[in-house]
GROMACS .gro file of C-alpha atoms in nm:
model
  340
    1MET     CA    1   2.910   2.592  -2.625
    2ARG     CA    2   3.036   2.295  -2.424
    3LYS     CA    3   2.758   2.048  -2.345
    4ARG     CA    4   2.665   2.006  -1.983
    5VAL     CA    5   2.685   1.649  -1.864
    6LEU     CA    6   2.535   1.400  -1.622
    7ARG     CA    7   2.797   1.361  -1.351
    8LYS     CA    8   2.843   1.104  -1.083
    9GLY     CA    9   2.480   1.003  -1.109
   10TYR     CA   10   2.151   1.183  -1.089
   11ALA     CA   11   2.120   1.212  -0.713
   12ALA     CA   12   1.742   1.227  -0.691
   13VAL     CA   13   1.690   0.950  -0.943
   14ALA     CA   14   1.955   0.733  -0.782
   15SER     CA   15   1.770   0.740  -0.452
   16VAL     CA   16   1.534   0.474  -0.586
   17ALA     CA   17   1.816   0.220  -0.578
   18ILE     CA   18   1.987   0.338  -0.264
   19VAL     CA   19   1.694   0.433  -0.042
   20MET     CA   20   1.447   0.163  -0.136
   21SER     CA   21   1.489  -0.095   0.138
   22LEU     CA   22   1.132  -0.216   0.164
   23ALA     CA   23   1.191  -0.481   0.426
   24ALA     CA   24   1.441  -0.301   0.649
   25CYS     CA   25   1.210  -0.056   0.825
   26GLN     CA   26   1.233  -0.034   1.200
   27ALA     CA   27   0.931  -0.218   1.339
   28PRO     CA   28   0.849  -0.504   1.575
   29GLU     CA   29   0.951  -0.843   1.443
   30VAL     CA   30   0.684  -1.030   1.253
   31PRO     CA   31   0.551  -1.324   1.458
   32GLN     CA   32   0.627  -1.673   1.329
   33PRO     CA   33   0.337  -1.763   1.098
   34HIS     CA   34   0.161  -2.091   1.164
   35VAL     CA   35   0.220  -2.387   0.935
   36THR     CA   36  -0.026  -2.674   0.904
   37ASN     CA   37   0.045  -3.017   0.758
   38THR     CA   38   0.413  -3.087   0.709
   39ALA     CA   39   0.535  -3.171   0.361
   40GLU     CA   40   0.687  -3.503   0.460
   41GLU     CA   41   0.481  -3.691   0.202
   42VAL     CA   42   0.645  -3.478  -0.067
   43LEU     CA   43   0.975  -3.378   0.093
   44PRO     CA   44   1.088  -3.542   0.419
   45GLN     CA   45   1.245  -3.310   0.677
   46ASP     CA   46   1.587  -3.471   0.653
   47ARG     CA   47   1.583  -3.433   0.275
   48TYR     CA   48   1.488  -3.066   0.302
   49SER     CA   49   1.768  -3.012   0.555
   50ALA     CA   50   2.020  -3.161   0.313
   51ILE     CA   51   1.892  -2.939   0.031
   52ALA     CA   52   1.913  -2.630   0.251
   53GLN     CA   53   2.268  -2.708   0.359
   54GLN     CA   54   2.378  -2.779   0.003
   55THR     CA   55   2.222  -2.453  -0.114
   56LEU     CA   56   2.398  -2.253   0.155
   57ALA     CA   57   2.730  -2.413   0.059
   58VAL     CA   58   2.678  -2.345  -0.313
   59PHE     CA   59   2.591  -1.980  -0.251
   60ALA     CA   60   2.881  -1.929  -0.011
   61LYS     CA   61   3.124  -2.057  -0.275
   62ALA     CA   62   2.967  -1.861  -0.560
   63ASP     CA   63   2.940  -1.542  -0.355
   64LYS     CA   64   3.307  -1.560  -0.264
   65ALA     CA   65   3.412  -1.617  -0.624
   66GLY     CA   66   3.156  -1.380  -0.774
   67ASP     CA   67   3.077  -1.653  -1.025
   68VAL     CA   68   2.707  -1.690  -1.101
   69ARG     CA   69   2.768  -2.010  -1.300
   70GLN     CA   70   2.838  -2.193  -0.975
   71LEU     CA   71   2.478  -2.134  -0.865
   72ALA     CA   72   2.324  -2.349  -1.138
   73GLU     CA   73   2.314  -2.666  -0.926
   74ARG     CA   74   2.092  -2.517  -0.655
   75ALA     CA   75   1.943  -2.192  -0.791
   76ASP     CA   76   1.719  -2.078  -1.072
   77GLN     CA   77   1.562  -1.756  -1.199
   78PRO     CA   78   1.503  -1.496  -1.075
   79ILE     CA   79   1.769  -1.519  -0.805
   80ILE     CA   80   2.042  -1.613  -1.056
   81ALA     CA   81   1.988  -1.293  -1.253
   82GLN     CA   82   1.972  -1.088  -0.934
   83ARG     CA   83   2.293  -1.242  -0.806
   84ALA     CA   84   2.465  -1.178  -1.140
   85ALA     CA   85   2.379  -0.808  -1.111
   86GLN     CA   86   2.500  -0.798  -0.751
   87TYR     CA   87   2.828  -0.969  -0.841
   88LYS     CA   88   2.882  -0.717  -1.121
   89LEU     CA   89   2.816  -0.423  -0.891
   90ARG     CA   90   3.053  -0.561  -0.628
   91SER     CA   91   3.328  -0.603  -0.890
   92LEU     CA   92   3.289  -0.234  -0.977
   93LYS     CA   93   3.213  -0.086  -0.637
   94SER     CA   94   3.435  -0.214  -0.360
   95ASP     CA   95   3.208  -0.109  -0.073
   96PHE     CA   96   2.903  -0.298  -0.208
   97LYS     CA   97   2.815  -0.609  -0.009
   98VAL     CA   98   2.627  -0.899  -0.166
   99PRO     CA   99   2.335  -0.985   0.066
  100ALA     CA  100   2.378  -1.310   0.258
  101LEU     CA  101   2.110  -1.578   0.235
  102VAL     CA  102   1.908  -1.668   0.544
  103ILE     CA  103   1.806  -2.034   0.523
  104ASP     CA  104   1.717  -2.251   0.823
  105PRO     CA  105   1.787  -2.622   0.755
  106LYS     CA  106   1.554  -2.708   1.045
  107ALA     CA  107   1.256  -2.512   0.905
  108THR     CA  108   0.933  -2.688   0.811
  109PRO     CA  109   0.890  -2.698   0.433
  110VAL     CA  110   0.546  -2.612   0.297
  111ALA     CA  111   0.484  -2.770  -0.044
  112SER     CA  112   0.240  -2.700  -0.325
  113GLY     CA  113   0.177  -3.068  -0.388
  114ALA     CA  114   0.301  -3.378  -0.561
  115ALA     CA  115   0.254  -3.252  -0.918
  116PHE     CA  116   0.517  -3.057  -1.112
  117PRO     CA  117   0.631  -2.789  -1.115
  118ARG     CA  118   0.643  -2.799  -0.736
  119SER     CA  119   0.663  -2.490  -0.521
  120LEU     CA  120   0.812  -2.491  -0.173
  121VAL     CA  121   0.847  -2.222   0.093
  122THR     CA  122   1.016  -2.203   0.432
  123PHE     CA  123   1.024  -1.937   0.702
  124GLY     CA  124   1.352  -1.810   0.843
  125ALA     CA  125   1.518  -1.554   1.066
  126PRO     CA  126   1.554  -1.190   0.956
  127ALA     CA  127   1.817  -1.111   0.693
  128GLU     CA  128   2.128  -0.923   0.802
  129GLY     CA  129   2.051  -0.565   0.899
  130GLN     CA  130   1.675  -0.623   0.901
  131ASN     CA  131   1.421  -0.726   1.160
  132GLN     CA  132   1.145  -0.896   0.964
  133ARG     CA  133   1.133  -1.271   0.917
  134THR     CA  134   1.213  -1.411   0.576
  135LEU     CA  135   1.008  -1.630   0.344
  136THR     CA  136   1.227  -1.836   0.113
  137ALA     CA  137   1.090  -1.977  -0.212
  138TRP     CA  138   1.199  -2.288  -0.403
  139GLN     CA  139   1.086  -2.472  -0.716
  140GLN     CA  140   1.132  -2.820  -0.862
  141LYS     CA  141   1.048  -2.833  -1.232
  142ASN     CA  142   1.030  -3.210  -1.275
  143ALA     CA  143   1.112  -3.537  -1.103
  144ARG     CA  144   1.468  -3.542  -1.234
  145SER     CA  145   1.562  -3.187  -1.139
  146ASN     CA  146   1.680  -3.055  -0.804
  147TYR     CA  147   1.480  -2.825  -0.583
  148LYS     CA  148   1.632  -2.489  -0.670
  149LEU     CA  149   1.625  -2.165  -0.480
  150TRP     CA  150   1.389  -1.916  -0.646
  151GLY     CA  151   1.423  -1.614  -0.418
  152GLN     CA  152   1.373  -1.467  -0.072
  153VAL     CA  153   1.145  -1.194   0.065
  154SER     CA  154   1.106  -1.028   0.403
  155LEU     CA  155   0.761  -1.017   0.561
  156PHE     CA  156   0.596  -0.687   0.649
  157PRO     CA  157   0.493  -0.624   1.011
  158SER     CA  158   0.167  -0.472   0.890
  159ALA     CA  159   0.065  -0.783   0.696
  160ASN     CA  160  -0.214  -1.012   0.811
  161LEU     CA  161  -0.016  -1.330   0.759
  162PRO     CA  162  -0.214  -1.639   0.660
  163THR     CA  163  -0.161  -1.991   0.788
  164LEU     CA  164   0.022  -2.191   0.521
  165ALA     CA  165  -0.069  -2.550   0.448
  166SER     CA  166   0.093  -2.819   0.238
  167THR     CA  167  -0.165  -2.934  -0.014
  168LEU     CA  168  -0.101  -3.250  -0.213
  169ASP     CA  169  -0.249  -3.125  -0.534
  170SER     CA  170  -0.203  -3.383  -0.810
  171SER     CA  171  -0.348  -3.179  -1.094
  172ASN     CA  172  -0.145  -3.157  -1.412
  173GLY     CA  173   0.076  -2.850  -1.429
  174TYR     CA  174   0.021  -2.714  -1.079
  175PRO     CA  175   0.014  -2.422  -1.001
  176LYS     CA  176  -0.217  -2.369  -1.301
  177LEU     CA  177  -0.518  -2.301  -1.083
  178SER     CA  178  -0.877  -2.205  -1.145
  179ALA     CA  179  -0.887  -1.826  -1.143
  180GLN     CA  180  -1.256  -1.835  -1.052
  181ALA     CA  181  -1.175  -1.984  -0.711
  182TYR     CA  182  -0.993  -1.671  -0.589
  183VAL     CA  183  -1.059  -1.299  -0.556
  184ALA     CA  184  -0.787  -1.248  -0.820
  185ASP     CA  185  -0.630  -1.466  -1.087
  186PRO     CA  186  -0.308  -1.603  -0.930
  187ALA     CA  187  -0.146  -1.640  -1.273
  188LYS     CA  188  -0.200  -1.272  -1.349
  189VAL     CA  189  -0.158  -1.109  -1.009
  190VAL     CA  190   0.198  -0.983  -1.075
  191ALA     CA  191   0.097  -0.827  -1.407
  192ALA     CA  192  -0.209  -0.672  -1.240
  193TYR     CA  193   0.008  -0.534  -0.961
  194ALA     CA  194   0.250  -0.387  -1.216
  195ALA     CA  195  -0.045  -0.215  -1.387
  196TYR     CA  196  -0.168  -0.088  -1.050
  197ASN     CA  197   0.171   0.070  -0.978
  198ALA     CA  198   0.187   0.220  -1.326
  199SER     CA  199  -0.158   0.383  -1.312
  200GLN     CA  200  -0.162   0.437  -0.932
  201LYS     CA  201  -0.529   0.339  -0.949
  202ARG     CA  202  -0.696   0.015  -0.844
  203ALA     CA  203  -0.886  -0.141  -1.131
  204GLY     CA  204  -1.022  -0.495  -1.140
  205VAL     CA  205  -0.800  -0.662  -0.880
  206PRO     CA  206  -0.889  -0.560  -0.522
  207PHE     CA  207  -0.539  -0.483  -0.395
  208GLN     CA  208  -0.518  -0.359  -0.038
  209LYS     CA  209  -0.483   0.019  -0.058
  210ASP     CA  210  -0.139   0.176  -0.014
  211ASP     CA  211   0.058  -0.137   0.072
  212PRO     CA  212   0.426  -0.076   0.167
  213VAL     CA  213   0.566  -0.145  -0.182
  214PHE     CA  214   0.310   0.066  -0.367
  215ALA     CA  215   0.329   0.352  -0.115
  216GLN     CA  216   0.706   0.375  -0.129
  217LEU     CA  217   0.729   0.360  -0.508
  218LYS     CA  218   0.454   0.619  -0.544
  219GLY     CA  219   0.621   0.848  -0.289
  220GLN     CA  220   0.960   0.818  -0.452
  221LEU     CA  221   0.824   0.899  -0.797
  222ALA     CA  222   0.659   1.212  -0.657
  223ALA     CA  223   0.981   1.315  -0.481
  224LEU     CA  224   1.191   1.259  -0.792
  225ARG     CA  225   0.955   1.466  -1.005
  226GLN     CA  226   0.963   1.747  -0.754
  227ASN     CA  227   1.343   1.737  -0.745
  228VAL     CA  228   1.377   1.748  -1.124
  229GLY     CA  229   1.117   2.021  -1.156
  230ASN     CA  230   1.087   2.181  -1.500
  231PHE     CA  231   1.434   2.074  -1.612
  232GLY     CA  232   1.339   1.719  -1.698
  233THR     CA  233   1.083   1.440  -1.672
  234ILE     CA  234   1.081   1.129  -1.454
  235SER     CA  235   0.870   0.822  -1.527
  236MET     CA  236   0.848   0.467  -1.397
  237GLY     CA  237   0.759   0.155  -1.591
  238PHE     CA  238   0.637  -0.174  -1.438
  239ALA     CA  239   0.594  -0.527  -1.574
  240ASP     CA  240   0.565  -0.892  -1.477
  241SER     CA  241   0.906  -1.050  -1.540
  242GLY     CA  242   0.748  -1.362  -1.690
  243VAL     CA  243   0.935  -1.591  -1.450
  244PRO     CA  244   0.685  -1.855  -1.317
  245PRO     CA  245   0.588  -1.762  -0.960
  246VAL     CA  246   0.607  -1.975  -0.648
  247VAL     CA  247   0.260  -2.069  -0.523
  248VAL     CA  248   0.153  -2.244  -0.200
  249SER     CA  249  -0.183  -2.291  -0.029
  250THR     CA  250  -0.329  -2.153   0.291
  251ASP     CA  251  -0.558  -2.330   0.535
  252ALA     CA  252  -0.855  -2.116   0.427
  253ASN     CA  253  -0.824  -2.221   0.062
  254GLY     CA  254  -0.637  -1.906  -0.034
  255LEU     CA  255  -0.292  -1.879  -0.188
  256VAL     CA  256   0.043  -1.718  -0.122
  257VAL     CA  257   0.201  -1.618  -0.453
  258ILE     CA  258   0.558  -1.488  -0.478
  259GLY     CA  259   0.640  -1.326  -0.810
  260GLU     CA  260   0.899  -1.102  -0.970
  261MET     CA  261   0.813  -0.751  -1.084
  262LYS     CA  262   1.048  -0.558  -1.308
  263TYR     CA  263   1.043  -0.181  -1.294
  264SER     CA  264   1.245   0.102  -1.439
  265THR     CA  265   1.308   0.468  -1.369
  266LYS     CA  266   1.356   0.690  -1.675
  267TYR     CA  267   1.503   1.041  -1.667
  268GLU     CA  268   1.481   1.272  -1.969
  269SER     CA  269   1.641   1.615  -1.958
  270LYS     CA  270   1.469   1.919  -2.105
  271SER     CA  271   1.772   2.143  -2.075
  272ARG     CA  272   2.137   2.103  -2.166
  273LEU     CA  273   2.214   2.377  -1.916
  274GLN     CA  274   2.091   2.187  -1.611
  275PRO     CA  275   2.344   1.939  -1.470
  276THR     CA  276   2.203   1.622  -1.319
  277THR     CA  277   2.386   1.352  -1.126
  278LEU     CA  278   2.385   0.973  -1.119
  279GLY     CA  279   2.442   0.792  -0.790
  280ALA     CA  280   2.749   0.580  -0.729
  281ALA     CA  281   2.583   0.247  -0.806
  282GLU     CA  282   2.422   0.370  -1.128
  283SER     CA  283   2.741   0.539  -1.244
  284VAL     CA  284   2.965   0.236  -1.215
  285MET     CA  285   2.701   0.004  -1.360
  286LEU     CA  286   2.667   0.233  -1.660
  287THR     CA  287   3.032   0.301  -1.726
  288GLY     CA  288   3.196  -0.017  -1.600
  289SER     CA  289   3.458   0.200  -1.428
  290LYS     CA  290   3.559   0.060  -1.091
  291ASP     CA  291   3.484   0.297  -0.803
  292LYS     CA  292   3.472   0.601  -1.033
  293THR     CA  293   3.158   0.782  -0.929
  294SER     CA  294   3.228   1.095  -1.138
  295GLN     CA  295   3.222   0.928  -1.478
  296GLU     CA  296   3.063   1.160  -1.734
  297VAL     CA  297   2.792   1.060  -1.983
  298ALA     CA  298   2.610   1.260  -2.249
  299VAL     CA  299   2.308   1.450  -2.120
  300GLY     CA  300   2.098   1.466  -2.433
  301LYS     CA  301   1.967   1.109  -2.417
  302PRO     CA  302   1.732   0.942  -2.167
  303ALA     CA  303   1.888   0.759  -1.871
  304VAL     CA  304   1.707   0.441  -1.765
  305SER     CA  305   1.775   0.235  -1.450
  306GLU     CA  306   1.619  -0.112  -1.442
  307TYR     CA  307   1.538  -0.312  -1.128
  308SER     CA  308   1.413  -0.649  -1.011
  309LEU     CA  309   1.180  -0.672  -0.711
  310LEU     CA  310   1.023  -0.985  -0.559
  311VAL     CA  311   0.675  -0.938  -0.412
  312ALA     CA  312   0.472  -1.181  -0.199
  313PHE     CA  313   0.090  -1.170  -0.221
  314PHE     CA  314  -0.187  -1.332  -0.019
  315ILE     CA  315  -0.489  -1.401  -0.242
  316PRO     CA  316  -0.801  -1.505  -0.048
  317ALA     CA  317  -1.045  -1.762  -0.177
  318LYS     CA  318  -1.344  -1.603  -0.350
  319SER     CA  319  -1.572  -1.764  -0.092
  320ALA     CA  320  -1.384  -1.580   0.183
  321GLY     CA  321  -1.381  -1.245   0.003
  322GLY     CA  322  -1.150  -0.961   0.095
  323GLU     CA  323  -0.855  -0.791  -0.070
  324VAL     CA  324  -0.526  -0.908  -0.219
  325GLN     CA  325  -0.258  -0.825   0.035
  326VAL     CA  326   0.110  -0.760  -0.026
  327ILE     CA  327   0.267  -0.944   0.267
  328GLY     CA  328   0.636  -0.906   0.187
  329ALA     CA  329   0.903  -0.808  -0.063
  330SER     CA  330   1.272  -0.826  -0.132
  331ASN     CA  331   1.499  -0.526  -0.155
  332ASN     CA  332   1.521  -0.409  -0.512
  333VAL     CA  333   1.816  -0.514  -0.726
  334LEU     CA  334   1.969  -0.272  -0.976
  335GLU     CA  335   2.018  -0.483  -1.288
  336SER     CA  336   2.128  -0.229  -1.547
  337VAL     CA  337   2.163   0.138  -1.637
  338LYS     CA  338   2.135   0.257  -1.995
  339VAL     CA  339   2.162   0.589  -2.175
  340GLY     CA  340   2.005   0.644  -2.513
   0.00000   0.00000   0.00000
């Protein structure tokens, strides 16, 4: 008997990559958050403006060429890996558009302090096709290195946005902070959030219930399982990427932490007689065949799609109490598709 195959891409499973646009929901624009204490003692406004303009120029050139190596001067992980995946997808799928950066050279930079590694964030206008303001994250590893773009998230309209404050923290190795000072350990919040998404139960860290990222991932997993039914199994895996987060202070002694979460969607078929489909993006990423969305792959092995997602958290000071809020996220980036 001829084996049935996965064709074009498993439509239900593929919806995770295509549908998941966490920051693009139709809602009133997020108000401009307040910023206290400019970072001029660490990074003068004119210097930040020059960095922003240089970064925009570097990305414009690299985006046009599709050459991630050109980003090295003004970008670092995780955005380099995300851009590499986007460049690859564009080279294979002609209708895919690499997202444009939204960086305001006139924005007020908010810095973590004078010690290294330094974190820096700036607010900006909504990204193209969206209506929520952006929060752009930067890092400087040491005195001899450039400030490099780390990533960008869009802020949720439902979030209770804190007031950010530049804090000249001179402690060695900032942002290695005292976990006891906050309602959750800032160094472990991404890993804890990954575990929360995996178990779908709050345990230990007081995450705000059913935040937009958690709710959408949970809902999509349920929908995928319903679509597959008894012909296969769908599971999701979640993990901290291990990339050092960007961390800045708030005026109430809390923190805003922006980290990268990796997650995957795994499909395993129980029947060789039930055809399943991959979506266009997954198909071309898997096969490397330009614009061929009907490429066939063997059905008998698990199909795994892997993604990168940036998540922004507000962690209150322990003295203030309260919950850890997810205040923003990036759109997910499909980094790879594997079978077997």
